[in-house]
Tab-separated table of C-alpha atoms in Angstrom:
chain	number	residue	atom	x	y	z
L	125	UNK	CA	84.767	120.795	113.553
L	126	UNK	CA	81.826	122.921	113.484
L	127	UNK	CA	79.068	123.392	110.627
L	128	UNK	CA	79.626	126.716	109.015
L	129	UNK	CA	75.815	127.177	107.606
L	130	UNK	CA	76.590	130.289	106.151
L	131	UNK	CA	79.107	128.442	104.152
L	132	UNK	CA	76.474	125.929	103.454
L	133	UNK	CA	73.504	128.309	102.122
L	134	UNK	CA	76.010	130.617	100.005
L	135	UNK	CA	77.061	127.163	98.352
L	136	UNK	CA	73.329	126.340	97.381
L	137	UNK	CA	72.721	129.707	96.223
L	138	UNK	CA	75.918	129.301	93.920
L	139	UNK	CA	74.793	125.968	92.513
L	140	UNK	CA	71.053	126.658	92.102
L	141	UNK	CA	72.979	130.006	89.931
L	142	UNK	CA	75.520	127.533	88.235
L	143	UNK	CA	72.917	124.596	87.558
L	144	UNK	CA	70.958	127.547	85.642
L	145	UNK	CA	73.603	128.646	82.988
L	146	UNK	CA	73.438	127.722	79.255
L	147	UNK	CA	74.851	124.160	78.309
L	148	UNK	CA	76.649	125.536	75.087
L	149	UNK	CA	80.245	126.389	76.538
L	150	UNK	CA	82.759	123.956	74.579
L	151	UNK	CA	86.396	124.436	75.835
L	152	UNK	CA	88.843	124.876	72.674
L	153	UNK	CA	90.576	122.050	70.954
L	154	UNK	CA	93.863	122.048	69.394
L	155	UNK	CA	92.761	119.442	67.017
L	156	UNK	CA	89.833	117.957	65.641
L	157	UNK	CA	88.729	114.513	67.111
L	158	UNK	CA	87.919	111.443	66.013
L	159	UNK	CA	84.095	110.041	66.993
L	160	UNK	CA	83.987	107.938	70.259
L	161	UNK	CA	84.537	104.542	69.007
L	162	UNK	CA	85.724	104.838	65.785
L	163	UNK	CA	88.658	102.162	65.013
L	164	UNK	CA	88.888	101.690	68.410
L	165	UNK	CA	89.550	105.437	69.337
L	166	UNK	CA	88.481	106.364	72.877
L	167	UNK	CA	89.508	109.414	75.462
L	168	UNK	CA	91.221	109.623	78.618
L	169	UNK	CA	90.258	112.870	81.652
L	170	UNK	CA	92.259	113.916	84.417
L	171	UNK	CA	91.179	116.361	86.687
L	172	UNK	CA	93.828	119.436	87.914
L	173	UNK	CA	92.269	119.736	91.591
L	174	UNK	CA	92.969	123.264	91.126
L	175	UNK	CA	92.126	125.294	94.131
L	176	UNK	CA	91.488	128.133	91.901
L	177	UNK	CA	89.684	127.432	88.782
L	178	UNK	CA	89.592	123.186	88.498
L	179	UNK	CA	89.744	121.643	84.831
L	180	UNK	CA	89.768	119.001	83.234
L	181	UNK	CA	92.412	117.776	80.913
L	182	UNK	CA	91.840	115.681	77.586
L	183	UNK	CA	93.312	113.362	75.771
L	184	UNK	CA	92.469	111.188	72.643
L	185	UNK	CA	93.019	107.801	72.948
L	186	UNK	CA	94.394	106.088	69.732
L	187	UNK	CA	93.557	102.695	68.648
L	188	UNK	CA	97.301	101.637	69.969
L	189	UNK	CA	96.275	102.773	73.458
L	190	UNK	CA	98.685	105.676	73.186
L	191	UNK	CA	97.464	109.031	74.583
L	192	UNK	CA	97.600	112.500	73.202
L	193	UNK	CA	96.574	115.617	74.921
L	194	UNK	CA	93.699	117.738	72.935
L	195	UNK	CA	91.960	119.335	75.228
L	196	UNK	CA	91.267	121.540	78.922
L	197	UNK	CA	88.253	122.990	80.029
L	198	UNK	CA	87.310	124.612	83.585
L	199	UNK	CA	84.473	122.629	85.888
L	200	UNK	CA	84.181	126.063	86.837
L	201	UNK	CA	84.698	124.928	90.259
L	202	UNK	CA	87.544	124.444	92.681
L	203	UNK	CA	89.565	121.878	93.839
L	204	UNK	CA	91.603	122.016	97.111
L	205	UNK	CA	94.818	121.675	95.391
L	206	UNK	CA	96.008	118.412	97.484
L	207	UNK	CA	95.406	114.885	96.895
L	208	UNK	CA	91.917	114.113	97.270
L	209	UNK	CA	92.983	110.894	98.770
L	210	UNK	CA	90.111	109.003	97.691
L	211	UNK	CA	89.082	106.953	94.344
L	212	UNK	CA	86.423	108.070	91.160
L	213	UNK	CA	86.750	112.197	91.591
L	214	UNK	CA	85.724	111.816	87.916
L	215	UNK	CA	83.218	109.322	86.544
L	216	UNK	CA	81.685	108.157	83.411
L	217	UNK	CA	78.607	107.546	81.990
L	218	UNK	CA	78.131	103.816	81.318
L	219	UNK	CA	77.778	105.198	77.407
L	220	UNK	CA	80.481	107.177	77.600
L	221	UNK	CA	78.437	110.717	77.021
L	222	UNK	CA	78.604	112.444	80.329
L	223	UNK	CA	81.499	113.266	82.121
L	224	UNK	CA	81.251	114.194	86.202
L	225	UNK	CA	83.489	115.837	88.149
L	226	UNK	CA	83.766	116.774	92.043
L	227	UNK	CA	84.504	120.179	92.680
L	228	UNK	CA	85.891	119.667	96.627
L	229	UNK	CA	86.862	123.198	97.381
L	230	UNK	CA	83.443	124.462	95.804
L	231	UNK	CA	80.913	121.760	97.414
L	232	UNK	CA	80.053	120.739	93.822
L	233	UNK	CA	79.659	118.561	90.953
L	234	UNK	CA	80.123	119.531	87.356
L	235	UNK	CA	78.526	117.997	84.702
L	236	UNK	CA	79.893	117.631	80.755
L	237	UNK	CA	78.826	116.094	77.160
L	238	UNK	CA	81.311	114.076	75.856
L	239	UNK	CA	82.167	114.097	72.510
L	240	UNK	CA	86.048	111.775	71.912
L	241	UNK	CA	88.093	113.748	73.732
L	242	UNK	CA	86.119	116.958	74.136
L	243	UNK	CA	84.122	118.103	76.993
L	244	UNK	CA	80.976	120.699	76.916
L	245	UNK	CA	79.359	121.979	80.273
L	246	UNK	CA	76.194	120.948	80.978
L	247	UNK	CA	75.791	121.904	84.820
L	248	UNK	CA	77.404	122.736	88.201
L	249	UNK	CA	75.082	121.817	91.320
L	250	UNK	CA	75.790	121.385	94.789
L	251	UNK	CA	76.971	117.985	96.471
L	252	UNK	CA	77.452	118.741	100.089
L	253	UNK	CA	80.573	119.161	102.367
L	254	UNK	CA	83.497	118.205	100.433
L	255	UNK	CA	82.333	115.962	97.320
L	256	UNK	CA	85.437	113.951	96.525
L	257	UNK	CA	83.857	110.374	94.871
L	258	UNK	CA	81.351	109.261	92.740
L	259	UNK	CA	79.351	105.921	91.499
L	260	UNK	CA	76.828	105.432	88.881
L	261	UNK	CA	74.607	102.803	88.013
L	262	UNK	CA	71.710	103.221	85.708
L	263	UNK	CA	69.974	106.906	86.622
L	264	UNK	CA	71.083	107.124	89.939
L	265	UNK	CA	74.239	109.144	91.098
L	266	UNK	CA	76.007	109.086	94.502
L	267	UNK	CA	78.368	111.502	95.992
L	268	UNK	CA	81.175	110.936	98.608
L	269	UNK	CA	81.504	113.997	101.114
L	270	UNK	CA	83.975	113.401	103.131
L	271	UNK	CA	84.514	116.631	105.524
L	272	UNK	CA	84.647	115.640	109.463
L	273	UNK	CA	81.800	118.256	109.169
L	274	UNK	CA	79.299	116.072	107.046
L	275	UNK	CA	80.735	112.634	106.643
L	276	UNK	CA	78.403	110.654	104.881
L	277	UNK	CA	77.097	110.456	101.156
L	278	UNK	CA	74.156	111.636	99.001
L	279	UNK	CA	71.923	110.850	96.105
L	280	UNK	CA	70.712	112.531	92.272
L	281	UNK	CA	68.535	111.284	89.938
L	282	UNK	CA	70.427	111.248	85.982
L	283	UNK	CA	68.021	112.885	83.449
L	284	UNK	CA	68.144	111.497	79.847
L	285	UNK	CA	70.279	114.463	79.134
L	286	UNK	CA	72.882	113.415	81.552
L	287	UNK	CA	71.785	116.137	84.021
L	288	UNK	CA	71.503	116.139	87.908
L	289	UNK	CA	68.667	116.498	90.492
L	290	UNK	CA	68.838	115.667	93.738
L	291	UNK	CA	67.042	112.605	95.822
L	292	UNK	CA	65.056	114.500	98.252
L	293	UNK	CA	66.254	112.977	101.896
L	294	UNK	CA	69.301	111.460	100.714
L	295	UNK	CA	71.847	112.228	102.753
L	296	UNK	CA	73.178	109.518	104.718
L	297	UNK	CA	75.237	109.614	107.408
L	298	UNK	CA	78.852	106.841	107.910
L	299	UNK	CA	78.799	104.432	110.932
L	300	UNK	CA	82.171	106.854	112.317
L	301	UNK	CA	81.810	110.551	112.250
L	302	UNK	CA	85.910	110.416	111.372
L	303	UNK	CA	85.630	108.099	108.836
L	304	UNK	CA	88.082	109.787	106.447
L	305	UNK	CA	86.564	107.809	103.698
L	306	UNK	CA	88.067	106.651	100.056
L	307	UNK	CA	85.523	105.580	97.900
L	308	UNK	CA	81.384	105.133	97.397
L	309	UNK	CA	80.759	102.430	95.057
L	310	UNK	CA	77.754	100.664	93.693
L	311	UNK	CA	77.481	96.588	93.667
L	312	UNK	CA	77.154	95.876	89.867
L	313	UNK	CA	73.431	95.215	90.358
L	314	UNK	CA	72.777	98.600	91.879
L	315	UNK	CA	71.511	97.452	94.593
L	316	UNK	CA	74.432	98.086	97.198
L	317	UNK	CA	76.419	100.597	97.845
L	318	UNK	CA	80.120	100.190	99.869
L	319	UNK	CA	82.165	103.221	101.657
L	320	UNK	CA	85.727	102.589	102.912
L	321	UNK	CA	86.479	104.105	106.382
L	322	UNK	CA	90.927	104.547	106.407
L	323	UNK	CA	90.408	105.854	109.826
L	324	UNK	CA	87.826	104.792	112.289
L	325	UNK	CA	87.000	105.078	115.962
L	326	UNK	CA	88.249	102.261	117.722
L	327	UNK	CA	86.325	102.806	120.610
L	328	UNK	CA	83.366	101.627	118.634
L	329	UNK	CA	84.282	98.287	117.553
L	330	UNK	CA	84.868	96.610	114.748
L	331	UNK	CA	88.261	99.046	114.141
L	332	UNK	CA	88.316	98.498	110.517
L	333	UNK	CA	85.467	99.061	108.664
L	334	UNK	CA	83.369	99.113	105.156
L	335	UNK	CA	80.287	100.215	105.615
L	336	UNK	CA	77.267	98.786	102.776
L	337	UNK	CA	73.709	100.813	102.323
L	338	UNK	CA	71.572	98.832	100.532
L	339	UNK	CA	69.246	100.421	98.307
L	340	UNK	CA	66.137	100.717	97.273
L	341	UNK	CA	63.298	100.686	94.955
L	342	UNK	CA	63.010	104.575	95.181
L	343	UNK	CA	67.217	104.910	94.681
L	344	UNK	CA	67.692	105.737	98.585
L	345	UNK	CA	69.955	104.244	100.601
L	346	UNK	CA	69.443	102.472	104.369
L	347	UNK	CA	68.784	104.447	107.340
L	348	UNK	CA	72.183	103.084	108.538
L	349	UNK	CA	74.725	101.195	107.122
L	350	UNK	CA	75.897	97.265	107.676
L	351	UNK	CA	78.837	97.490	109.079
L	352	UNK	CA	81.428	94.619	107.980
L	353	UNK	CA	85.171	94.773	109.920
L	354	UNK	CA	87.723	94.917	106.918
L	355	UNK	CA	90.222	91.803	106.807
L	356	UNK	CA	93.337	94.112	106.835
L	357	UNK	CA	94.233	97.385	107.756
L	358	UNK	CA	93.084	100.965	106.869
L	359	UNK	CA	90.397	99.597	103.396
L	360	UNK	CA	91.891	103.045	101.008
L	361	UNK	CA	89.139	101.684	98.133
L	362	UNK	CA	87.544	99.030	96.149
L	363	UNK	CA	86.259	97.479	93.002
L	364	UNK	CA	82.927	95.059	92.554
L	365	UNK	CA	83.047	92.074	89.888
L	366	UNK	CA	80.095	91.355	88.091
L	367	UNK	CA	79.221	88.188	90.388
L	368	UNK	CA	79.898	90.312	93.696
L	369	UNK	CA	83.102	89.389	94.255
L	370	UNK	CA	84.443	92.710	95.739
L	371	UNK	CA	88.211	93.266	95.649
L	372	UNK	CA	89.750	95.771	98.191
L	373	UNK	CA	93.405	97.273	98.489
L	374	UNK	CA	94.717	98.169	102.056
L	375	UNK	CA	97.457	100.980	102.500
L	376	UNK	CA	98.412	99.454	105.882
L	377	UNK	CA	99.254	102.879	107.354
L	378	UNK	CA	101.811	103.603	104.655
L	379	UNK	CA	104.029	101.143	106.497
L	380	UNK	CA	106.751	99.945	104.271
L	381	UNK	CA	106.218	96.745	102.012
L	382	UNK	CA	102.831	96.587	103.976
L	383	UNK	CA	100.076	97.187	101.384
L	384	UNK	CA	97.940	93.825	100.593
L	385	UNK	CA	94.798	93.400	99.262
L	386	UNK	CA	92.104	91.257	100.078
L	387	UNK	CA	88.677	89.547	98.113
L	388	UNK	CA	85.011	89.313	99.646
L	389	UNK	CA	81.840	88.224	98.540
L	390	UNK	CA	78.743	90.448	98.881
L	391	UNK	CA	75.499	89.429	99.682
L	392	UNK	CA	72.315	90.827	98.916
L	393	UNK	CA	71.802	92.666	102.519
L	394	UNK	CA	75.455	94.211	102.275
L	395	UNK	CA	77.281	91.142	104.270
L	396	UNK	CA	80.505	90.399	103.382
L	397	UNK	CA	82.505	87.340	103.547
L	398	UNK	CA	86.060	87.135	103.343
L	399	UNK	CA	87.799	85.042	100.483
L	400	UNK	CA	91.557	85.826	100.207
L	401	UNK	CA	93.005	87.775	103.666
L	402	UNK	CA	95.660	90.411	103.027
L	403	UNK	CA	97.747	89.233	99.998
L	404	UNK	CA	100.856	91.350	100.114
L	405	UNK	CA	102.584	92.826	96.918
L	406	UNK	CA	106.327	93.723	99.337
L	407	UNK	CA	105.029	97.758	97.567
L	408	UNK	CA	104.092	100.633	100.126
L	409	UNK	CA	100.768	102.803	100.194
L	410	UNK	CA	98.642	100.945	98.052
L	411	UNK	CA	95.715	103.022	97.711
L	412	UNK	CA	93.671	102.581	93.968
L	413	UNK	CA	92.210	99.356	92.507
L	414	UNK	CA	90.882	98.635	89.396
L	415	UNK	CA	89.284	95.021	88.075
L	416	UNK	CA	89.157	94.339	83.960
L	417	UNK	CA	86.329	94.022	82.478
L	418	UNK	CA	86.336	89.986	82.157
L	419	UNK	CA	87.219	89.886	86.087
L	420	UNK	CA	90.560	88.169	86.017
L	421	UNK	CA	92.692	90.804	86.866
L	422	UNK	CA	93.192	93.448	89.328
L	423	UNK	CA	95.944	96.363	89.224
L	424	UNK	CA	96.973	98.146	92.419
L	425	UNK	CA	98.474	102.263	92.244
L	426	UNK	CA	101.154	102.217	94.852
L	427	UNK	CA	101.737	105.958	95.787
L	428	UNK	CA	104.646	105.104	98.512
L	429	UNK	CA	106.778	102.955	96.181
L	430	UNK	CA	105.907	104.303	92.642
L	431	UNK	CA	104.805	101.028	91.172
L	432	UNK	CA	101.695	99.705	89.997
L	433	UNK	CA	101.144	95.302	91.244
L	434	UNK	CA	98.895	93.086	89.216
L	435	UNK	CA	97.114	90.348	90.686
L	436	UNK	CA	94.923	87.415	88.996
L	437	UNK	CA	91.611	86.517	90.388
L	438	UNK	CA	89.948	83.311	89.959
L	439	UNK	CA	86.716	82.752	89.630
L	440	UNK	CA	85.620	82.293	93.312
L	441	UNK	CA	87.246	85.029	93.929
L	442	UNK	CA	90.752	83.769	95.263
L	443	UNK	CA	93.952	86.477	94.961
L	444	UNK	CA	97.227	85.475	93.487
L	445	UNK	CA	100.078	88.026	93.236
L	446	UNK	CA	101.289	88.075	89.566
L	447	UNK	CA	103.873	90.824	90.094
L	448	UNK	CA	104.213	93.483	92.887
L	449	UNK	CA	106.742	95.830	90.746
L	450	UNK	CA	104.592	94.869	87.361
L	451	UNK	CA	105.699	98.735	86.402
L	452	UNK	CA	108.076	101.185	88.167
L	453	UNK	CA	106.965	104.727	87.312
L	454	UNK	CA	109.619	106.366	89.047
L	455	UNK	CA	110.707	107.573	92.924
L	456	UNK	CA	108.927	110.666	92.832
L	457	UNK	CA	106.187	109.869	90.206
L	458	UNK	CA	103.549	109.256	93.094
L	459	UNK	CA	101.059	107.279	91.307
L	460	UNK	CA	97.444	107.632	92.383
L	461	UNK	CA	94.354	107.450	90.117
L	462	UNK	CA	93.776	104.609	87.936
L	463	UNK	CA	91.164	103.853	85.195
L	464	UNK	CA	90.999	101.211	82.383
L	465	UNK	CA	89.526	101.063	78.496
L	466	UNK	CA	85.784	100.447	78.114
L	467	UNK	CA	87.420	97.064	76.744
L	468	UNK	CA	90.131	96.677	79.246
L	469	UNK	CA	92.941	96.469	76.919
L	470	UNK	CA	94.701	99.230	78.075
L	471	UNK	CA	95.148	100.924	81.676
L	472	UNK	CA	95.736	104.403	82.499
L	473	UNK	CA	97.361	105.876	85.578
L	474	UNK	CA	97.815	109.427	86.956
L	475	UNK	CA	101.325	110.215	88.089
L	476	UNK	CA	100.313	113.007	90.821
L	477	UNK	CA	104.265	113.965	91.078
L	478	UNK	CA	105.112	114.406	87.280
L	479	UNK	CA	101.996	115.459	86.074
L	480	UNK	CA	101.498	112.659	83.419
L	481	UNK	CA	99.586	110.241	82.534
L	482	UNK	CA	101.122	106.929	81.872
L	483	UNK	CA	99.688	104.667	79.168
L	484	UNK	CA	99.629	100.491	79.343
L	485	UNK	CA	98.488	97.542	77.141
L	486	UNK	CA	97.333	94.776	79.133
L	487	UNK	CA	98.715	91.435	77.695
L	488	UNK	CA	96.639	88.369	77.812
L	489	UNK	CA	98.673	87.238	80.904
L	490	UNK	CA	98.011	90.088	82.709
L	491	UNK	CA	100.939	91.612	82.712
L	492	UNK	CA	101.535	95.030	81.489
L	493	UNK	CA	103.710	96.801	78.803
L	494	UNK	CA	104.405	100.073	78.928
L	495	UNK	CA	103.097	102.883	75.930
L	496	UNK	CA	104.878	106.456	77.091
L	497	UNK	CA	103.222	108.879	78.894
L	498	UNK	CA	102.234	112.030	78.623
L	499	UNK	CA	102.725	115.648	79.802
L	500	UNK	CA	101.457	118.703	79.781
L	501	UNK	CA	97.918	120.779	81.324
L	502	UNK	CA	98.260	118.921	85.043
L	503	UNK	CA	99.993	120.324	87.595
L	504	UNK	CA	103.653	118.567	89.137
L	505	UNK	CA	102.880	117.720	92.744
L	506	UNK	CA	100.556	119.742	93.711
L	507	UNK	CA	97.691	117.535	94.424
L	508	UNK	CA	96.490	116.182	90.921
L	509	UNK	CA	93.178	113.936	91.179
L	510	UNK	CA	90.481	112.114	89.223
L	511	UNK	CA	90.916	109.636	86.308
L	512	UNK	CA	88.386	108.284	83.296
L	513	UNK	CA	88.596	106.611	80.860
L	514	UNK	CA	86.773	104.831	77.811
């Protein structure tokens, strides 16, 4: 695929005019909210992937863990109105009060105060060739572009207002031009920062890869990338521990009852060392992963089969299936995005095919129990994507 520059240069010009508007444009709410953290109160965000107009839809968390829908507001961007295929379209602020969102169809990123379950826009600034996931840690912000066209990922500076800026000389290209990668995600320290590759040229050995920049002082990434050969097959995305255990779910080529996931342990220089190979869940096209906040458990979206799997994880690091069908959301539900409480005691999921979000308490076992879902604001499968939560 070619470079359209044009493309490039009128999508600059379009951020530099976005990034320049007045912050005070609150969407409407049907409700008042209650303050972020009040009795337990938080908010849940999904993102439409609209390719016409993207927003994002809001919901106020109660103290029970059940959701209710309060809010929509534009990113004033588009989406490309299929699945974005990858993990963390949308991303938090570690204190909750800045929303981000990737605008794929636009080249973008849009920025929002957060305030419970109400957004404000802050900023829209361009992100490359098909933004489509994001990581945070402390005032640095990475982007995931992953067009054929400019596979690779970038770097922005966080202002104290929760603004962006880019890292001059950022851009970074994958070890394969066809990557067709599903996630960028920092190491808990900061100071690594791990792409999974779902497709990769096997003419260049290894044929399974996660690539690792490590980064430094001055928030930029390696020249190149470590790259470590994945223990099973086609890595869709991952989540880091605190102690750099890093857990990773493997779609298997959407073969039936293939999906597994697997455990490493990072080292400092972006090494990793396998722990527990390929631990199946018997579910099909596991593609999300989440980890709770005190590391022992680890839930798994299953888009092929409709389920979600838990798993427990010890504290080297060692898998055990708990349940592979913990929840059954339905034949056509296609789950896809997931996201968990600031406190992990409840987990969220997007249902790309009914256009809900389902609600879960997670018991002290690790097992889950269901709380309802919720309708309303997100399309019915047409390509649904992004997930937060606090």
């Amino acid at each position: 695929m070619s470079i359209d520059f044009r493309k490039l240069a009128l999508g600059a010009l379009s951020a530099f005019a976005f990034s320049i508007l007045p912050g005070a444009h609150a969407q409407t709410e049907r409700d008042g909210v209650q303050a972020a953290g009040a009795s337990g109160v938080g908010a849940v965000f999904a993102m439409t992937n609209a390719t016409i107009d993207n927003r994002i839809i809001g919901y106020r968390r109660g103290a029970d863990g059940r959701l209710e829908r309060r809010s929509e507001i534009s990113t004033r961007g588009n989406g490309i109105g299929v699945d974005l295929d990858t993990q963390n379209g949308l991303q938090l602020s570690a204190d909750h009060r800045y929303l981000y969102a990737v605008n794929a169809g636009s080249d973008t990123i849009s920025v929002f105060a957060v305030n419970g379950a109400r957004l404000t826009f802050l900023q829209q600034i361009f992100a490359g060739d098909q933004p489509n996931s994001l990581t945070l840690h402390g005032n640095l912000l990475y982007v995931l572009d992953g067009s054929v066209a400019g596979n690779g990922i970038r770097g922005f500076r966080v202002g104290a207002n929760g603004r962006l800026s880019p890292l001059r000389d950022s851009f970074r290209a994958l070890s394969s031009p066809i990557a067709v990668p599903g996630i960028v995600q920092f190491s808990q320290n900061g100071r690594v920062l791990l792409v999974t590759h779902k497709v990769t040229n096997v003419l260049v050995p290894p044929a399974r890869i996660i690539d690792a920049f490590t980064v430094g002082r001055d928030g930029l990434a390696s020249a190149a990338p470590v790259i470590n050969q994945s223990l099973g097959l086609r890595p869709f995305a991952l989540a880091v521990r605190a102690d750099g255990t890093v857990v990773v779910v493997e779609a298997f080529n959407a073969a039936p009852g293939r999906t597994a996931v697997s455990s490493y342990r990072l080292s400092a220089n972006g090494r990793l060392t396998g722990i527990s190979r390929s631990v199946r869940n018997q579910q099909t096209d596991g593609c999300w992963v989440v980890i709770t906040k005190n590391g022992r458990y680890a839930y798994i979206a299953n888009f092929g089969s409709g389920t979600i799997s838990s798993y427990r994880v010890s504290g080297n690091g060692d898998l055990t299936l708990i349940a592979g069908n913990d929840e059954f959301l339905g034949a056509t539900s296609q789950p896809v995005d997931l996201a968990l409480s600031a406190d992990s005691r409840f987990l969220y999921l997007l249902l790309r095919g009914t256009g809900a979000v389902a609600a879960f308490r997670v018991r002290n076992d690790g097992s889950l129990q269901a709380l309802g879902q919720v309708t309303g604001g997100l399309p019915v499968a047409d390509g649904a994507s992004g997930l937060a939560s606090y």
